[in-house]
mmCIF file of C-alpha atoms in Angstrom:
data_model
loop_
_atom_site.group_PDB
_atom_site.id
_atom_site.type_symbol
_atom_site.label_atom_id
_atom_site.label_comp_id
_atom_site.label_asym_id
_atom_site.label_seq_id
_atom_site.Cartn_x
_atom_site.Cartn_y
_atom_site.Cartn_z
ATOM 1 C CA UNK A 7 -10.270 -13.054 -45.405
ATOM 2 C CA UNK A 8 -11.933 -15.133 -42.676
ATOM 3 C CA UNK A 9 -8.604 -15.662 -40.985
ATOM 4 C CA UNK A 10 -7.942 -11.914 -41.026
ATOM 5 C CA UNK A 11 -11.365 -11.194 -39.532
ATOM 6 C CA UNK A 12 -10.769 -13.861 -36.869
ATOM 7 C CA UNK A 13 -7.413 -12.318 -36.002
ATOM 8 C CA UNK A 14 -8.928 -8.821 -35.630
ATOM 9 C CA UNK A 15 -11.767 -10.237 -33.524
ATOM 10 C CA UNK A 16 -9.350 -12.014 -31.184
ATOM 11 C CA UNK A 17 -7.160 -8.896 -31.016
ATOM 12 C CA UNK A 18 -10.029 -6.703 -29.851
ATOM 13 C CA UNK A 19 -11.100 -9.290 -27.286
ATOM 14 C CA UNK A 20 -7.519 -9.412 -26.022
ATOM 15 C CA UNK A 21 -7.234 -5.622 -25.798
ATOM 16 C CA UNK A 22 -10.570 -5.400 -24.023
ATOM 17 C CA UNK A 23 -9.532 -8.055 -21.529
ATOM 18 C CA UNK A 24 -6.047 -6.759 -20.786
ATOM 19 C CA UNK A 25 -7.184 -3.133 -20.482
ATOM 20 C CA UNK A 26 -9.861 -4.128 -18.000
ATOM 21 C CA UNK A 27 -8.489 -3.084 -14.681
ATOM 22 C CA UNK A 28 -9.058 -3.745 -11.061
ATOM 23 C CA UNK A 29 -9.045 -1.819 -7.844
ATOM 24 C CA UNK A 30 -6.912 -1.155 -4.821
ATOM 25 C CA UNK A 31 -7.450 0.663 -1.562
ATOM 26 C CA UNK A 32 -5.594 3.552 0.016
ATOM 27 C CA UNK A 33 -5.809 3.656 3.816
ATOM 28 C CA UNK A 34 -5.192 6.708 5.991
ATOM 29 C CA UNK A 35 -4.106 5.495 9.428
ATOM 30 C CA UNK A 36 -3.803 8.974 10.877
ATOM 31 C CA UNK A 37 -0.021 9.410 10.764
ATOM 32 C CA UNK A 38 0.838 6.999 7.991
ATOM 33 C CA UNK A 39 -0.758 5.396 4.937
ATOM 34 C CA UNK A 40 -1.166 1.858 3.649
ATOM 35 C CA UNK A 41 -2.057 0.208 0.344
ATOM 36 C CA UNK A 42 -4.467 -2.736 0.158
ATOM 37 C CA UNK A 43 -4.529 -4.945 -2.941
ATOM 38 C CA UNK A 44 -6.588 -7.999 -3.813
ATOM 39 C CA UNK A 45 -4.391 -11.068 -3.509
ATOM 40 C CA UNK A 46 -5.687 -12.468 -6.804
ATOM 41 C CA UNK A 47 -4.412 -9.427 -8.695
ATOM 42 C CA UNK A 48 -0.841 -9.769 -7.443
ATOM 43 C CA UNK A 49 -0.386 -13.424 -6.492
ATOM 44 C CA UNK A 50 2.041 -14.071 -9.347
ATOM 45 C CA UNK A 51 4.228 -11.188 -8.114
ATOM 46 C CA UNK A 52 4.349 -12.293 -4.477
ATOM 47 C CA UNK A 53 4.791 -16.082 -4.263
ATOM 48 C CA UNK A 54 6.797 -15.543 -1.065
ATOM 49 C CA UNK A 55 3.745 -14.079 0.652
ATOM 50 C CA UNK A 56 1.337 -16.673 -0.692
ATOM 51 C CA UNK A 57 3.326 -19.414 1.020
ATOM 52 C CA UNK A 58 3.184 -17.591 4.379
ATOM 53 C CA UNK A 59 -0.377 -16.317 4.562
ATOM 54 C CA UNK A 60 -3.773 -16.973 3.051
ATOM 55 C CA UNK A 61 -6.079 -14.011 2.686
ATOM 56 C CA UNK A 62 -8.230 -12.172 0.182
ATOM 57 C CA UNK A 63 -6.317 -8.910 0.571
ATOM 58 C CA UNK A 64 -2.854 -7.773 1.591
ATOM 59 C CA UNK A 65 -2.175 -4.399 3.158
ATOM 60 C CA UNK A 66 1.323 -3.018 2.601
ATOM 61 C CA UNK A 67 2.941 -0.179 4.522
ATOM 62 C CA UNK A 68 6.418 1.076 5.320
ATOM 63 C CA UNK A 69 8.052 2.202 8.556
ATOM 64 C CA UNK A 70 11.102 2.554 10.758
ATOM 65 C CA UNK A 71 12.090 -0.730 12.412
ATOM 66 C CA UNK A 72 11.915 -0.069 16.182
ATOM 67 C CA UNK A 73 9.068 2.436 15.874
ATOM 68 C CA UNK A 74 6.885 0.387 13.522
ATOM 69 C CA UNK A 75 6.767 -2.735 15.672
ATOM 70 C CA UNK A 76 5.777 -0.982 18.878
ATOM 71 C CA UNK A 77 2.283 0.046 19.968
ATOM 72 C CA UNK A 78 3.211 2.960 22.245
ATOM 73 C CA UNK A 79 5.428 5.846 21.205
ATOM 74 C CA UNK A 80 7.072 9.010 22.452
ATOM 75 C CA UNK A 81 8.034 12.279 20.789
ATOM 76 C CA UNK A 82 11.672 11.277 21.192
ATOM 77 C CA UNK A 83 11.075 8.008 19.367
ATOM 78 C CA UNK A 84 9.264 9.789 16.558
ATOM 79 C CA UNK A 85 12.032 12.367 16.139
ATOM 80 C CA UNK A 86 14.689 9.653 16.145
ATOM 81 C CA UNK A 87 12.807 7.732 13.444
ATOM 82 C CA UNK A 88 12.737 10.814 11.224
ATOM 83 C CA UNK A 89 16.151 12.355 11.773
ATOM 84 C CA UNK A 90 18.383 9.348 12.458
ATOM 85 C CA UNK A 91 18.603 6.995 9.443
ATOM 86 C CA UNK A 92 17.754 3.478 10.576
ATOM 87 C CA UNK A 93 16.704 0.204 9.020
ATOM 88 C CA UNK A 94 13.196 -0.017 7.629
ATOM 89 C CA UNK A 95 10.391 -2.549 7.594
ATOM 90 C CA UNK A 96 7.650 -3.410 5.157
ATOM 91 C CA UNK A 97 4.540 -4.464 7.031
ATOM 92 C CA UNK A 98 2.082 -6.884 5.452
ATOM 93 C CA UNK A 99 -1.320 -7.440 7.010
ATOM 94 C CA UNK A 100 -3.481 -10.198 5.490
ATOM 95 C CA UNK A 101 -7.194 -9.495 5.650
ATOM 96 C CA UNK A 102 -10.398 -11.097 4.459
ATOM 97 C CA UNK A 103 -12.895 -8.354 5.291
ATOM 98 C CA UNK A 104 -13.919 -5.677 2.799
ATOM 99 C CA UNK A 105 -11.246 -2.948 3.170
ATOM 100 C CA UNK A 106 -13.964 -0.294 2.992
ATOM 101 C CA UNK A 107 -15.246 -1.622 6.322
ATOM 102 C CA UNK A 108 -12.055 -0.315 7.940
ATOM 103 C CA UNK A 109 -13.588 3.153 7.804
ATOM 104 C CA UNK A 110 -16.081 2.076 10.447
ATOM 105 C CA UNK A 111 -13.204 1.881 12.884
ATOM 106 C CA UNK A 112 -10.669 4.719 12.780
ATOM 107 C CA UNK A 113 -9.393 4.900 9.232
ATOM 108 C CA UNK A 114 -10.042 6.812 6.048
ATOM 109 C CA UNK A 115 -10.305 4.421 3.116
ATOM 110 C CA UNK A 116 -10.597 5.069 -0.617
ATOM 111 C CA UNK A 117 -11.294 2.375 -3.212
ATOM 112 C CA UNK A 118 -9.515 3.400 -6.399
ATOM 113 C CA UNK A 119 -10.178 1.799 -9.778
ATOM 114 C CA UNK A 120 -7.140 1.502 -12.024
ATOM 115 C CA UNK A 121 -6.053 -0.131 -15.241
ATOM 116 C CA UNK A 122 -4.334 -3.438 -14.616
ATOM 117 C CA UNK A 123 -1.033 -2.107 -15.968
ATOM 118 C CA UNK A 124 -1.061 0.563 -13.266
ATOM 119 C CA UNK A 125 -1.823 -2.003 -10.573
ATOM 120 C CA UNK A 126 1.062 -4.069 -11.934
ATOM 121 C CA UNK A 127 3.348 -1.018 -11.747
ATOM 122 C CA UNK A 128 2.313 -0.378 -8.146
ATOM 123 C CA UNK A 129 2.775 -4.007 -7.075
ATOM 124 C CA UNK A 130 6.174 -4.128 -8.791
ATOM 125 C CA UNK A 131 7.300 -1.025 -6.911
ATOM 126 C CA UNK A 132 6.032 -2.462 -3.620
ATOM 127 C CA UNK A 133 8.004 -5.637 -4.229
ATOM 128 C CA UNK A 134 11.138 -3.550 -4.781
ATOM 129 C CA UNK A 135 10.776 -2.318 -1.196
ATOM 130 C CA UNK A 136 11.496 -5.768 0.259
ATOM 131 C CA UNK A 137 15.032 -6.915 1.018
ATOM 132 C CA UNK A 138 14.746 -10.511 -0.217
ATOM 133 C CA UNK A 139 11.567 -11.070 1.838
ATOM 134 C CA UNK A 140 13.473 -11.513 5.091
ATOM 135 C CA UNK A 141 10.820 -12.014 7.761
ATOM 136 C CA UNK A 142 11.746 -10.131 10.947
ATOM 137 C CA UNK A 143 8.663 -10.758 13.048
ATOM 138 C CA UNK A 144 5.172 -12.209 12.870
ATOM 139 C CA UNK A 145 2.874 -10.692 15.477
ATOM 140 C CA UNK A 146 0.423 -13.561 15.799
ATOM 141 C CA UNK A 147 -2.016 -11.647 17.998
ATOM 142 C CA UNK A 148 -2.650 -9.156 15.199
ATOM 143 C CA UNK A 149 -1.546 -11.166 12.142
ATOM 144 C CA UNK A 150 1.027 -8.594 11.153
ATOM 145 C CA UNK A 151 4.139 -9.627 9.262
ATOM 146 C CA UNK A 152 7.246 -7.432 9.298
ATOM 147 C CA UNK A 153 9.860 -7.838 6.578
ATOM 148 C CA UNK A 154 13.254 -6.189 6.211
ATOM 149 C CA UNK A 155 13.034 -3.127 3.968
ATOM 150 C CA UNK A 156 15.616 -2.471 1.292
ATOM 151 C CA UNK A 157 16.287 1.203 2.028
ATOM 152 C CA UNK A 158 16.897 2.988 5.316
ATOM 153 C CA UNK A 159 14.113 4.968 6.919
ATOM 154 C CA UNK A 160 14.615 8.723 7.429
ATOM 155 C CA UNK A 161 12.784 11.994 6.978
ATOM 156 C CA UNK A 162 13.206 11.947 3.182
ATOM 157 C CA UNK A 163 12.250 8.281 2.914
ATOM 158 C CA UNK A 164 9.391 8.159 5.387
ATOM 159 C CA UNK A 165 6.185 6.154 5.432
ATOM 160 C CA UNK A 166 4.122 8.630 3.413
ATOM 161 C CA UNK A 167 6.937 9.389 0.990
ATOM 162 C CA UNK A 168 7.037 5.630 0.340
ATOM 163 C CA UNK A 169 3.325 5.606 -0.548
ATOM 164 C CA UNK A 170 3.799 8.678 -2.756
ATOM 165 C CA UNK A 171 6.637 6.947 -4.625
ATOM 166 C CA UNK A 172 4.513 3.834 -5.094
ATOM 167 C CA UNK A 173 1.623 5.780 -6.605
ATOM 168 C CA UNK A 174 4.005 7.872 -8.693
ATOM 169 C CA UNK A 175 4.692 4.722 -10.714
ATOM 170 C CA UNK A 176 1.019 4.719 -11.681
ATOM 171 C CA UNK A 177 1.015 8.376 -12.682
ATOM 172 C CA UNK A 178 -0.162 9.945 -9.419
ATOM 173 C CA UNK A 179 1.842 13.020 -8.534
ATOM 174 C CA UNK A 180 1.976 14.311 -4.984
ATOM 175 C CA UNK A 181 3.168 17.544 -3.431
ATOM 176 C CA UNK A 182 6.018 17.924 -0.989
ATOM 177 C CA UNK A 183 3.474 18.382 1.781
ATOM 178 C CA UNK A 184 1.817 15.107 0.832
ATOM 179 C CA UNK A 185 5.076 13.248 1.361
ATOM 180 C CA UNK A 186 5.122 14.335 4.989
ATOM 181 C CA UNK A 187 1.425 14.381 5.896
ATOM 182 C CA UNK A 188 -0.820 11.328 5.593
ATOM 183 C CA UNK A 189 -4.142 13.122 5.191
ATOM 184 C CA UNK A 190 -2.758 15.507 2.556
ATOM 185 C CA UNK A 191 -1.330 12.601 0.575
ATOM 186 C CA UNK A 192 -4.582 10.666 0.935
ATOM 187 C CA UNK A 193 -6.628 13.599 -0.373
ATOM 188 C CA UNK A 194 -4.229 14.263 -3.260
ATOM 189 C CA UNK A 195 -4.335 10.690 -4.525
ATOM 190 C CA UNK A 196 -8.121 10.435 -4.193
ATOM 191 C CA UNK A 197 -8.595 13.807 -5.914
ATOM 192 C CA UNK A 198 -6.502 12.672 -8.893
ATOM 193 C CA UNK A 199 -8.278 9.321 -9.261
ATOM 194 C CA UNK A 200 -10.607 8.843 -12.229
ATOM 195 C CA UNK A 201 -12.951 6.594 -10.291
ATOM 196 C CA UNK A 202 -13.144 6.043 -6.564
ATOM 197 C CA UNK A 203 -15.378 5.316 -3.611
ATOM 198 C CA UNK A 204 -14.591 7.183 -0.448
ATOM 199 C CA UNK A 205 -15.193 6.572 3.250
ATOM 200 C CA UNK A 206 -13.782 9.000 5.760
ATOM 201 C CA UNK A 207 -14.288 9.291 9.474
ATOM 202 C CA UNK A 208 -13.307 12.166 11.723
ATOM 203 C CA UNK A 209 -10.380 11.510 14.059
ATOM 204 C CA UNK A 210 -8.676 13.536 16.755
ATOM 205 C CA UNK A 211 -4.974 14.190 16.621
ATOM 206 C CA UNK A 212 -2.975 12.106 19.025
ATOM 207 C CA UNK A 213 0.543 10.756 19.339
ATOM 208 C CA UNK A 214 -0.314 7.140 20.069
ATOM 209 C CA UNK A 215 0.404 5.202 16.943
ATOM 210 C CA UNK A 216 -2.770 4.081 15.190
ATOM 211 C CA UNK A 217 -2.512 0.310 14.840
#
């Protein structure tokens, strides 16, 4: 009888512990979105990153290879990125500051609380985006790491569609418009979150890529 009670007690402690979740951050960069996750929550899933960079958080985002690495862009370059399938990159930015502080600059940021199993699903889907963690470039001036993406970049596999697919694994559904428009996607995910903290700053529309 005591052993049975002990087993039930341990079971409920285990359930309580494993169901306790964490949080991640969704960032609206103006024309694309990024996902920030606490390194401690995903370190077992990304040993390749842990050996390259030391930081409290990692921001992940997806883009077209020539376009994503540049700081100045043209309409022609943007149209080519969308309508001409090209290789993709996964960008990882290590950061130690509170991601919510990004909203003081030029971003919209939402802190979203999730069950750990959903965070695990999101991190697993992010990892699937990498092509064997092939490092293409490390921009030391901005601490940005660019890795080869697994799938080509095109209009139906764009930066915001990538974020929508990632969150879909955690049960967040997005509209077709959300897959093409960063702010729409941002608002849809935040609206469908059970618990969140939201910082949003106004921003003018401009072509220069927000980096």
